[in-house]
XYZ file of C-alpha atoms in Angstrom:
720
model
C -3.888 -22.504 29.292
C -0.392 -21.444 30.561
C -0.527 -18.011 32.276
C 2.609 -15.841 33.321
C 1.593 -12.669 35.610
C 3.303 -10.292 32.944
C 0.629 -11.450 30.373
C -2.358 -10.341 33.029
C -2.266 -6.126 31.527
C -1.574 -7.907 27.708
C -4.094 -6.218 25.359
C -5.900 -4.113 27.646
C -5.274 -0.620 26.409
C -4.369 0.459 22.457
C -0.708 -0.005 21.893
C 2.429 -0.656 21.494
C 3.364 -2.880 25.304
C 7.732 -4.458 24.476
C 9.159 -7.285 27.271
C 12.847 -8.193 26.835
C 14.193 -12.262 27.790
C 15.671 -12.331 30.859
C 17.140 -14.969 32.364
C 14.488 -16.935 31.121
C 11.328 -14.863 32.242
C 9.893 -11.882 30.207
C 10.054 -7.809 31.820
C 9.031 -5.144 30.089
C 10.618 -2.827 28.258
C 9.839 1.165 29.558
C 8.101 3.337 27.752
C 10.376 6.280 26.206
C 12.804 2.836 25.766
C 10.767 1.470 22.932
C 12.277 0.852 19.569
C 15.881 0.617 21.190
C 16.630 -3.165 20.736
C 20.603 -4.515 22.592
C 21.443 -6.534 20.168
C 22.433 -9.866 22.029
C 18.744 -9.955 23.531
C 14.738 -11.083 22.574
C 12.649 -9.711 22.773
C 8.418 -9.520 22.610
C 6.105 -6.861 21.502
C 2.029 -7.519 21.664
C 0.726 -4.861 19.622
C -3.163 -3.386 20.101
C -5.699 -1.685 18.450
C -8.418 -0.278 19.306
C -10.708 -2.728 17.745
C -9.401 -4.650 19.925
C -6.716 -6.609 17.316
C -3.375 -7.949 18.475
C 0.292 -8.801 16.608
C 2.623 -10.437 18.083
C 5.569 -10.029 17.535
C 9.127 -12.052 18.912
C 11.922 -10.212 17.765
C 15.896 -11.837 17.837
C 18.874 -9.770 17.875
C 22.169 -10.851 15.617
C 24.224 -11.822 18.508
C 21.422 -13.341 20.624
C 21.281 -17.121 22.024
C 19.666 -20.614 21.118
C 18.143 -20.458 24.696
C 16.574 -16.838 24.732
C 14.936 -17.395 20.671
C 13.403 -20.791 21.843
C 12.656 -19.087 25.277
C 10.478 -15.434 23.247
C 9.290 -18.522 20.711
C 7.492 -19.974 24.024
C 6.363 -16.628 25.294
C 5.457 -15.490 21.668
C 2.932 -19.329 21.527
C 1.830 -18.618 25.760
C 0.700 -15.027 24.575
C -1.133 -16.412 21.604
C -2.688 -18.787 23.527
C -3.958 -16.409 26.493
C -5.122 -14.089 23.710
C -7.456 -16.146 22.490
C -5.827 -17.401 19.822
C -6.618 -14.280 17.771
C -3.418 -12.853 17.208
C -1.526 -12.554 14.122
C 2.207 -13.831 14.770
C 5.365 -12.736 13.556
C 8.740 -13.549 14.144
C 11.300 -10.847 13.158
C 14.914 -10.261 13.510
C 17.486 -7.502 13.138
C 18.194 -5.817 10.435
C 15.305 -7.884 8.287
C 11.725 -5.856 10.413
C 8.544 -6.385 8.850
C 7.415 -3.706 7.520
C 4.230 -4.061 10.394
C 7.608 -3.817 12.810
C 9.624 -0.594 10.982
C 5.954 1.976 11.063
C 5.561 1.471 15.287
C 9.002 3.493 15.129
C 8.510 6.631 12.757
C 11.467 7.839 14.592
C 13.564 5.072 14.372
C 14.810 1.428 15.333
C 18.221 2.040 17.272
C 20.238 -0.873 17.258
C 22.449 -1.258 21.109
C 25.850 -3.093 21.393
C 25.527 -5.666 24.062
C 22.395 -7.158 26.105
C 22.052 -8.890 29.287
C 24.398 -11.097 29.284
C 26.456 -8.051 29.921
C 24.864 -6.140 32.878
C 22.912 -3.322 29.785
C 19.954 -2.690 31.316
C 17.116 -0.765 29.578
C 16.440 2.708 32.231
C 15.705 5.995 31.973
C 17.977 7.519 33.538
C 18.667 10.828 34.723
C 22.877 9.119 34.005
C 24.697 11.160 31.333
C 27.766 9.412 31.056
C 27.203 8.045 27.664
C 29.309 7.325 24.639
C 28.402 6.235 21.980
C 28.022 6.671 17.777
C 24.567 5.517 16.188
C 24.911 5.490 11.944
C 21.497 6.189 10.742
C 21.072 4.496 7.289
C 17.232 3.895 5.494
C 14.660 6.388 3.975
C 11.909 5.627 4.986
C 12.677 2.804 7.706
C 15.230 3.735 9.446
C 17.293 1.927 11.859
C 20.706 3.395 14.164
C 22.453 1.128 14.867
C 25.669 1.057 17.035
C 29.460 1.322 15.239
C 32.835 1.484 17.186
C 33.712 5.036 18.334
C 36.294 5.630 16.339
C 36.227 7.981 12.572
C 36.880 5.156 10.952
C 33.173 4.190 11.174
C 32.071 7.245 9.385
C 31.051 7.137 5.805
C 30.889 10.919 3.722
C 27.093 9.247 2.384
C 25.269 9.109 5.490
C 24.433 10.436 8.981
C 25.877 9.362 12.341
C 24.968 10.268 16.121
C 27.822 10.801 18.630
C 25.532 11.088 21.687
C 27.545 12.273 24.583
C 25.165 12.684 27.084
C 24.579 15.543 27.992
C 25.434 16.466 24.298
C 23.927 15.018 21.429
C 24.893 15.908 18.148
C 24.826 15.018 14.322
C 27.024 14.410 11.996
C 25.981 14.961 8.133
C 28.324 13.493 5.603
C 28.870 16.164 2.684
C 27.864 13.322 0.468
C 24.839 12.879 2.073
C 21.040 14.608 1.037
C 18.392 16.539 2.210
C 15.723 13.694 3.979
C 18.653 11.368 5.055
C 19.365 14.393 7.480
C 15.160 14.807 8.015
C 15.284 11.324 8.883
C 18.626 11.820 11.307
C 17.367 14.774 12.630
C 13.811 12.262 13.801
C 16.647 9.521 15.674
C 17.914 12.603 17.536
C 14.920 14.477 18.738
C 13.709 10.928 19.868
C 16.797 9.767 21.843
C 16.502 14.045 23.418
C 12.771 13.828 24.364
C 12.605 10.238 25.400
C 16.139 8.322 27.039
C 16.929 12.062 28.675
C 14.256 13.690 29.711
C 14.362 16.892 27.663
C 18.361 17.013 29.168
C 20.392 17.364 26.733
C 21.307 19.656 23.836
C 21.355 18.922 20.036
C 24.109 19.938 17.811
C 23.882 19.776 13.699
C 27.781 19.143 11.981
C 28.965 19.731 8.623
C 31.368 17.532 7.744
C 34.805 19.123 8.094
C 33.344 21.592 10.598
C 33.397 19.876 13.212
C 33.601 21.440 17.138
C 36.577 20.697 19.259
C 34.293 18.253 21.727
C 33.916 15.734 18.834
C 37.682 15.373 18.986
C 37.673 15.315 22.371
C 35.638 12.121 22.361
C 37.087 10.567 19.244
C 40.321 11.364 18.944
C 41.813 13.299 16.569
C 40.025 12.880 12.956
C 41.234 10.544 10.539
C 40.552 10.984 6.890
C 36.435 10.382 6.547
C 35.475 6.638 3.258
C 33.860 7.262 0.679
C 29.618 6.950 0.162
C 29.612 2.909 -0.132
C 26.692 1.881 -2.249
C 23.990 -0.574 -0.667
C 24.302 -3.251 -2.647
C 22.033 -6.414 -0.192
C 18.674 -3.534 -0.267
C 16.988 -6.143 -2.643
C 14.151 -4.416 -4.970
C 11.153 -5.312 -4.495
C 9.184 -3.701 -6.610
C 8.761 -7.347 -8.582
C 7.584 -9.218 -6.208
C 8.456 -13.352 -7.455
C 5.548 -15.763 -6.728
C 4.680 -17.375 -4.341
C 3.583 -21.963 -3.883
C 0.800 -22.946 -1.362
C 1.170 -25.347 0.544
C -1.266 -27.909 4.034
C 0.749 -28.842 6.728
C -0.934 -32.016 8.517
C 0.102 -33.905 11.403
C -1.321 -37.232 11.321
C 1.818 -39.237 11.825
C 2.782 -37.229 14.569
C 5.199 -36.117 12.426
C 4.409 -32.416 10.676
C 4.920 -33.591 6.572
C 3.959 -30.636 3.870
C 1.791 -31.352 0.951
C 1.986 -29.238 -2.382
C -1.796 -27.130 -3.553
C -1.002 -24.854 -5.558
C 2.528 -24.284 -7.691
C 2.129 -20.613 -8.238
C 0.010 -17.417 -6.908
C -2.704 -15.847 -7.776
C -4.526 -18.554 -5.963
C -8.107 -18.252 -5.270
C -9.383 -17.914 -1.625
C -11.172 -22.105 -2.156
C -7.983 -23.628 -1.778
C -8.545 -22.519 2.345
C -10.084 -25.656 3.953
C -11.383 -23.719 7.542
C -10.274 -27.731 8.388
C -6.750 -27.084 7.822
C -3.890 -24.990 8.405
C -1.255 -23.963 5.171
C 2.420 -22.215 4.233
C 2.104 -20.504 1.870
C 5.730 -20.397 1.051
C 7.278 -16.740 -0.356
C 11.337 -17.998 0.493
C 12.027 -16.662 -2.399
C 11.522 -12.690 -0.861
C 12.056 -13.551 3.036
C 8.576 -14.092 3.762
C 7.122 -17.532 5.093
C 2.804 -17.013 6.014
C 1.810 -19.800 8.336
C -2.351 -19.683 7.985
C -4.481 -21.328 10.442
C -8.472 -23.080 9.346
C -10.549 -21.492 12.429
C -11.424 -25.145 11.990
C -7.803 -27.155 12.105
C -7.098 -29.453 15.648
C -5.574 -27.173 18.390
C -1.867 -29.358 17.726
C -1.164 -28.008 14.295
C -2.537 -24.363 15.489
C -0.201 -24.451 18.280
C 2.541 -25.547 16.151
C 2.305 -23.595 13.138
C 5.237 -21.101 14.495
C 7.402 -24.727 15.121
C 6.811 -26.004 11.708
C 7.358 -21.962 9.761
C 10.802 -22.466 11.092
C 10.813 -26.088 10.542
C 9.649 -24.941 6.579
C 12.675 -22.440 6.714
C 14.757 -25.525 7.493
C 14.246 -28.109 4.569
C 13.810 -25.677 2.024
C 17.334 -24.452 2.488
C 16.269 -20.617 2.943
C 17.606 -17.319 5.287
C 17.170 -17.746 8.486
C 16.713 -14.590 8.327
C 13.172 -15.773 6.656
C 10.155 -13.405 8.007
C 7.375 -16.081 9.265
C 3.299 -14.226 9.336
C 1.382 -16.276 10.896
C -1.856 -15.911 10.653
C -5.415 -16.242 11.947
C -8.453 -16.593 9.652
C -9.633 -13.323 9.613
C -7.449 -11.718 10.724
C -5.234 -11.856 7.513
C -2.463 -9.260 6.839
C -2.442 -6.956 3.828
C 0.730 -8.944 2.161
C -1.166 -11.814 2.438
C -4.265 -11.122 0.966
C -2.415 -9.861 -2.303
C -0.970 -13.568 -3.823
C -4.323 -14.314 -4.169
C -6.596 -13.436 -7.206
C -10.191 -14.138 -5.313
C -9.828 -12.721 -1.839
C -12.396 -10.970 -0.119
C -12.893 -9.948 3.510
C -16.393 -11.145 5.563
C -17.513 -8.279 6.090
C -17.388 -7.510 10.096
C -13.922 -9.032 10.948
C -12.826 -10.186 13.747
C -8.961 -9.637 12.904
C -6.653 -7.095 12.208
C -7.390 -6.803 8.720
C -6.846 -3.607 8.241
C -10.147 -2.413 7.705
C -9.976 0.968 8.121
C -11.456 4.711 8.661
C -8.488 7.258 6.919
C -6.249 7.316 10.560
C -5.827 4.724 13.125
C -5.659 0.915 11.765
C -9.729 -0.059 12.867
C -12.469 -0.515 11.255
C -12.739 0.658 7.809
C -16.397 2.720 7.756
C -17.323 2.874 3.737
C -18.440 6.235 3.341
C -21.648 6.522 1.416
C -21.060 9.227 -1.670
C -23.410 12.841 -1.125
C -21.521 14.546 -3.466
C -23.137 18.022 -1.989
C -19.908 16.967 0.627
C -17.505 16.719 -1.455
C -16.059 19.846 -1.044
C -15.246 19.743 2.821
C -15.393 15.672 3.066
C -11.430 14.809 1.993
C -11.830 11.146 2.652
C -14.999 10.123 0.932
C -13.405 12.014 -1.795
C -10.317 9.553 -1.685
C -12.293 6.623 -1.369
C -14.719 6.653 -3.985
C -11.586 8.960 -6.374
C -13.905 11.636 -6.846
C -12.720 15.542 -6.742
C -15.621 17.085 -7.446
C -19.629 16.427 -8.930
C -17.781 15.520 -12.717
C -20.152 19.063 -13.688
C -17.828 21.404 -15.037
C -16.219 22.144 -18.533
C -15.400 18.431 -20.847
C -13.386 18.715 -23.802
C -12.977 15.385 -25.889
C -10.821 14.951 -29.210
C -10.172 11.657 -30.614
C -6.225 10.873 -31.837
C -6.096 10.664 -35.626
C -2.963 10.037 -37.499
C -0.854 11.401 -34.752
C -2.924 14.392 -34.364
C -5.778 14.818 -31.864
C -9.541 16.019 -33.586
C -11.918 17.023 -31.353
C -14.746 15.022 -31.141
C -18.749 15.838 -31.885
C -20.141 16.628 -28.448
C -23.734 14.836 -29.366
C -21.861 11.401 -29.209
C -19.646 12.418 -26.446
C -19.936 9.711 -23.928
C -19.606 7.439 -26.719
C -16.927 5.145 -26.097
C -15.216 2.708 -29.379
C -12.853 0.580 -28.155
C -11.222 0.808 -31.920
C -9.818 4.582 -30.859
C -7.525 7.084 -28.373
C -9.388 9.903 -26.401
C -8.341 12.639 -25.303
C -10.435 14.620 -21.963
C -9.675 17.560 -21.103
C -11.934 18.548 -17.472
C -11.682 21.690 -16.312
C -13.298 22.586 -13.250
C -12.455 25.157 -9.899
C -10.845 23.976 -6.284
C -10.509 27.464 -4.323
C -11.300 29.738 -6.479
C -8.194 27.821 -9.091
C -9.355 26.758 -12.158
C -7.847 22.896 -11.620
C -7.662 20.457 -14.929
C -7.199 16.611 -15.601
C -6.889 15.316 -18.802
C -7.928 11.763 -19.664
C -6.116 10.088 -21.471
C -8.351 7.075 -22.308
C -6.972 3.633 -24.722
C -8.994 1.204 -26.550
C -7.982 -2.081 -26.057
C -8.438 -2.355 -30.288
C -6.477 1.046 -31.310
C -3.376 0.499 -32.598
C 0.780 0.980 -30.892
C 0.572 4.154 -33.374
C -2.515 5.553 -32.403
C -1.277 4.495 -28.143
C 2.070 6.739 -28.515
C 0.649 9.690 -29.848
C -1.959 9.184 -27.422
C 1.095 9.401 -24.846
C 2.358 12.395 -26.772
C -0.514 14.542 -26.983
C -1.374 14.019 -23.488
C 2.275 15.195 -22.419
C 1.854 18.454 -24.629
C -1.466 19.758 -24.467
C 0.095 19.530 -20.494
C 2.939 21.662 -21.472
C 0.440 23.946 -22.945
C -1.014 24.368 -20.087
C 1.702 24.755 -17.693
C 2.312 21.170 -16.191
C -0.038 21.579 -13.081
C -2.827 19.456 -14.710
C -2.934 15.393 -12.888
C -2.471 13.349 -16.040
C -4.783 10.008 -15.264
C -3.987 7.424 -17.640
C -7.464 4.721 -18.753
C -7.785 2.007 -20.186
C -11.152 -0.035 -21.705
C -13.285 -0.698 -18.780
C -10.769 0.667 -15.728
C -12.678 3.646 -15.751
C -12.483 5.487 -12.768
C -15.680 6.891 -11.385
C -15.694 10.247 -11.907
C -14.677 9.705 -15.562
C -17.896 7.730 -15.470
C -19.709 11.118 -13.996
C -18.746 13.142 -16.602
C -21.775 12.704 -18.093
C -24.688 13.562 -15.931
C -27.125 11.540 -15.760
C -26.591 9.693 -19.019
C -24.262 6.714 -18.502
C -20.295 6.486 -19.825
C -21.381 3.476 -23.166
C -18.342 1.615 -24.300
C -18.500 0.016 -27.471
C -16.177 -3.379 -28.109
C -14.756 -2.766 -30.700
C -15.272 -0.032 -34.288
C -13.931 3.205 -33.943
C -15.965 7.477 -33.697
C -15.416 8.651 -37.122
C -16.843 9.310 -39.711
C -17.806 5.968 -41.661
C -14.908 4.256 -39.980
C -16.991 2.222 -38.010
C -16.360 -1.488 -38.251
C -19.776 -3.541 -38.515
C -20.825 -3.837 -35.366
C -22.430 -6.958 -34.693
C -26.342 -8.582 -35.313
C -26.284 -9.482 -31.272
C -25.612 -7.321 -28.509
C -25.046 -7.469 -25.197
C -24.062 -4.600 -23.070
C -23.565 -4.821 -19.007
C -24.686 -1.981 -17.441
C -23.328 -1.531 -13.515
C -23.043 1.670 -10.992
C -20.358 2.512 -9.555
C -19.806 3.070 -6.083
C -19.990 6.766 -7.165
C -23.455 6.271 -8.189
C -22.054 7.122 -12.192
C -23.123 4.020 -14.776
C -21.669 2.641 -17.236
C -22.861 0.199 -20.240
C -20.346 -1.708 -21.768
C -20.230 -3.680 -24.244
C -19.597 -7.900 -23.875
C -19.654 -10.745 -25.502
C -23.294 -11.770 -26.408
C -23.318 -15.349 -23.995
C -25.573 -15.942 -20.759
C -22.626 -16.588 -19.048
C -21.788 -13.104 -18.720
C -25.277 -11.966 -16.950
C -25.139 -10.701 -13.318
C -27.577 -10.621 -11.081
C -25.941 -7.533 -9.233
C -26.604 -5.864 -12.797
C -29.214 -4.305 -15.441
C -28.366 -6.004 -18.807
C -29.659 -4.342 -22.978
C -29.961 -6.978 -25.853
C -30.098 -6.270 -29.162
C -30.190 -9.265 -31.826
C -31.491 -8.463 -35.341
C -35.271 -8.424 -34.279
C -35.658 -8.368 -30.254
C -34.480 -6.285 -27.760
C -34.532 -6.856 -24.369
C -33.817 -4.271 -20.942
C -32.754 -8.060 -18.383
C -32.758 -6.489 -14.554
C -31.551 -8.639 -12.754
C -33.221 -8.794 -8.517
C -29.652 -6.981 -6.821
C -30.062 -4.282 -9.872
C -30.064 -0.751 -8.246
C -32.967 1.632 -10.051
C -30.588 4.157 -11.510
C -28.853 0.795 -13.369
C -32.438 0.593 -14.908
C -32.496 3.762 -15.953
C -29.436 3.734 -17.598
C -30.288 0.930 -19.669
C -33.262 2.981 -21.162
C -30.906 6.118 -22.510
C -28.799 2.546 -23.845
C -31.563 1.145 -25.455
C -32.227 4.557 -27.133
C -29.343 4.435 -28.689
C -29.258 1.419 -30.157
C -32.964 1.716 -30.804
C -36.437 -0.133 -31.557
C -38.910 -0.808 -28.578
C -37.674 -2.455 -25.575
C -39.585 -6.358 -23.679
C -38.665 -5.716 -20.321
C -37.132 -9.007 -18.834
C -36.932 -10.360 -14.877
C -33.922 -12.298 -13.874
C -36.155 -15.846 -13.638
C -39.559 -15.529 -15.441
C -37.573 -14.592 -18.899
C -39.057 -15.843 -22.903
C -37.257 -18.646 -24.248
C -36.296 -16.118 -27.158
C -34.187 -14.559 -24.931
C -32.125 -17.601 -24.397
C -31.911 -18.656 -27.915
C -30.381 -14.924 -28.920
C -28.096 -15.478 -26.331
C -27.137 -18.867 -27.232
C -28.267 -21.259 -24.776
C -29.225 -20.703 -21.637
C -25.695 -21.473 -18.625
C -24.685 -20.398 -15.616
C -23.546 -17.062 -14.570
C -22.672 -14.971 -11.686
C -25.758 -16.188 -8.999
C -24.404 -14.267 -5.703
C -25.041 -11.358 -4.109
C -21.524 -9.750 -4.305
C -20.041 -8.294 -0.941
C -20.090 -4.428 -1.395
C -15.320 -4.172 -1.582
C -13.898 -3.864 0.796
C -11.563 -0.544 0.488
C -8.012 -2.336 1.227
C -5.534 -0.466 3.412
C -3.495 2.413 0.616
C -0.222 1.464 0.820
C 2.790 4.263 0.058
C 6.284 3.650 -2.040
C 9.600 5.494 -2.692
C 11.018 5.382 -5.918
C 14.544 6.405 -5.611
C 18.662 6.240 -7.190
C 19.714 8.209 -4.746
C 21.663 4.957 -4.289
C 22.913 4.525 -7.506
C 20.201 2.496 -8.881
C 17.072 2.699 -9.190
C 14.711 1.265 -5.527
C 11.328 0.930 -4.188
C 10.068 0.521 -0.434
C 6.888 0.872 0.800
C 6.372 3.601 3.922
C 6.381 1.413 7.360
C 3.353 2.636 9.605
C 0.535 5.251 9.261
C 2.172 7.302 6.870
C 2.278 10.869 6.498
C 1.805 14.186 4.330
C 5.629 14.227 5.537
C 6.531 10.778 3.888
C 6.498 12.213 0.673
C 10.345 12.432 0.064
C 10.638 15.415 -1.981
C 13.516 14.446 -3.629
C 11.959 11.322 -5.092
C 8.261 9.657 -6.320
C 6.055 8.401 -4.850
C 4.331 5.745 -5.953
C 0.732 5.700 -3.705
C -1.644 3.112 -4.035
C -5.134 2.283 -2.813
C -5.879 -0.478 -4.916
C -8.463 0.340 -7.618
C -5.606 2.936 -8.987
C -1.976 4.501 -8.718
C -1.081 7.796 -8.134
C 2.782 8.820 -9.030
C 3.562 11.812 -6.490
C 6.784 14.087 -8.978
C 8.642 15.919 -6.105
C 9.900 18.931 -7.093
C 13.742 17.964 -5.600
C 13.496 14.967 -7.455
C 16.423 13.318 -10.659
C 15.292 12.634 -14.509
C 15.940 9.433 -13.975
C 13.395 9.354 -10.770
C 10.450 11.206 -12.785
C 11.227 8.952 -15.664
C 11.568 5.598 -14.613
C 8.448 5.761 -11.895
C 5.612 5.272 -14.798
C 7.661 2.205 -15.838
C 7.804 1.289 -12.259
C 3.997 1.720 -11.489
C 3.616 -0.326 -14.816
C 5.160 -3.617 -13.391
C 4.181 -3.125 -9.908
C 0.875 -3.641 -11.635
C 1.641 -6.245 -13.597
C 3.838 -8.035 -11.174
C 1.167 -8.050 -8.549
C -0.229 -11.853 -7.185
C -3.791 -10.704 -7.011
C -3.399 -10.498 -11.132
C -4.873 -6.534 -11.237
C -4.310 -5.906 -13.859
C -4.374 -1.991 -15.902
C -6.059 0.137 -13.082
C -5.706 4.218 -14.329
C -2.217 5.582 -13.182
C -2.555 9.240 -12.467
C 0.738 11.634 -12.242
C 0.703 14.341 -10.047
C 2.927 17.478 -8.820
C 3.819 17.826 -5.771
C 1.787 21.756 -4.749
C -0.881 20.750 -7.195
C -2.580 17.507 -5.482
C -6.243 16.932 -5.680
C -7.952 15.565 -3.255
C -8.358 12.039 -5.007
C -4.604 11.882 -3.327
C -4.645 13.945 -0.245
C -7.511 13.121 1.481
C -5.303 9.553 1.469
C -3.335 11.639 4.539
C -4.596 12.150 7.604
C -4.634 16.390 8.253
C -2.991 16.994 4.444
C -1.578 20.257 4.791
C -1.575 22.662 1.673
C 1.246 24.788 2.218
C 3.420 22.632 3.853
C 5.931 23.012 1.295
C 6.295 26.652 1.995
C 9.427 26.865 3.852
C 11.920 23.893 4.066
C 11.036 21.212 5.576
C 15.231 20.559 7.067
C 14.018 24.768 8.909
C 11.649 23.663 10.620
C 13.516 20.947 11.987
C 16.201 22.610 12.837
C 13.534 25.581 14.385
C 13.098 22.129 16.770
C 16.448 21.814 17.977
């Protein structure tokens, strides 16, 4: 194993370490200058989490030589080896960095001209004779690129930083919008505080009101170019398919053979004895997965194999590469699999975590009494309260809403659409949620009417309610908890209208399962033995018998709920334990068949992801927010999408424009439908800035309800 003196302190403390390749050696970059990259150089970065788990990035500048990028690759492999082969490795290229990488630099990445060869050093000095012009781009991932010091570099649509050492001017183009100004100010503050040790003065300058100091530095002002659209930004919302290949070096040269032509894949396709390439080259992503029992040569050659693969396929040399050890898979990789389950104890940085740092997600057990104080729990379990508020339910009939008889609350029929208005008190104010439940067998007209009636109900209440669209079978835990102690019963078809029921089948099977928040629902399924599940309770009704079947892993609450279901179906129930079924039970189901007998892993909490939907560039694009997101990443002039794996929130900023407001729900639906893992039909909640429920705010650390009472721009100006 090769060691290097720089490796000795590598990965000992949580946080970021950065080295530059200088004369084929590693030279550490001082902390105050992290986020500055010379475009003529190559860098090696190591990020260590609390766990500890490690991420290694090699970064290649646009003007970097082959020798330097080659050296960076060798050091990355050696560092990976030194840390036991457990890190995730990334190859990053200028302007195409991964979200993980951009997330380390919340106040932006700065690209500077030049490099080692031209004598540029990374040193924090009190030297004030700096003269440079930085062009700031981006609303989520911020990049500041050094451009020629001349008025010709400016345009009206962006912010620029004129950095003269003692004085730093943030110049704002006349077309540039508020959120971009906010982000540019963060870069300016970062230069002052970290690179100048707080010794420089910041000033905000509007186009057309430039002070004399700027014309001295840049010469007489010429006309400023109009705003330019960002054409090269590819819309990442509709992720394409991936293909899966197995790598082998049996003959001493690397070969790849197809395992599956297109995603979603099954986790079982990855054999621990092999290494694989997941090809998502159309989106400029290539992943290499290293099997824990694969031979050492293959494991060590993973990065090289990916680079060769990119060449063979003719993909852009800007393609990102991630090399993943088993157990250290990133979210981006896992989403290509329809059935991905993590081991309960993960060693790698699989980002299972409590809200906050990237560490292990504590599965927060559900306790209704602490709901209001524990927002993280409210968010994880999707519960705004314990469901004891006021419930009103209407059914959609002939384009109108008709009240449902309260005695049948909790019974839902697949041929219907329902509106459920839930009212509760939070912090002394009355709050409302409108659930729109859409049966799988209801008509197109009813679907359209349910959407229209929801908007009408929302308007009649002043537009403050949270709206949640629910597809049959995907009910969120809070909706299930509204029927206090009774399970929510979902009939596969029919309707609750008087005399409108289609005749129910002679044999019916109901599947009873408890959610993470202990609410239960009973869902009608096809009466076949293959639908049984060892983790749950089932109620089986035939013309002459009624069975309650209890799986080995089922809970007492599920059994209790089964009594309500049996009571509803009528008849006296025979209790049947899994493994001790009478012959009559199997014959009602049409014979014995294989069914799910493995004890299910409790669902891992997937890390939430935040996206901004903005048409500031002329067309609606979706971008993910990098790093650990915070409340200030919610752009008040955009619509944001928060994906918490089992539901999607659409957050509407007060200054979002009409196109963003109408386009976002469509994007949310497309986002779910194009998900490579095959998730479909999730509940989508629409919430408005200033009326966020705890199921949303709990995903943000330290949510401040008063944050938008003052103008964010004024707040950041106060730091100038």
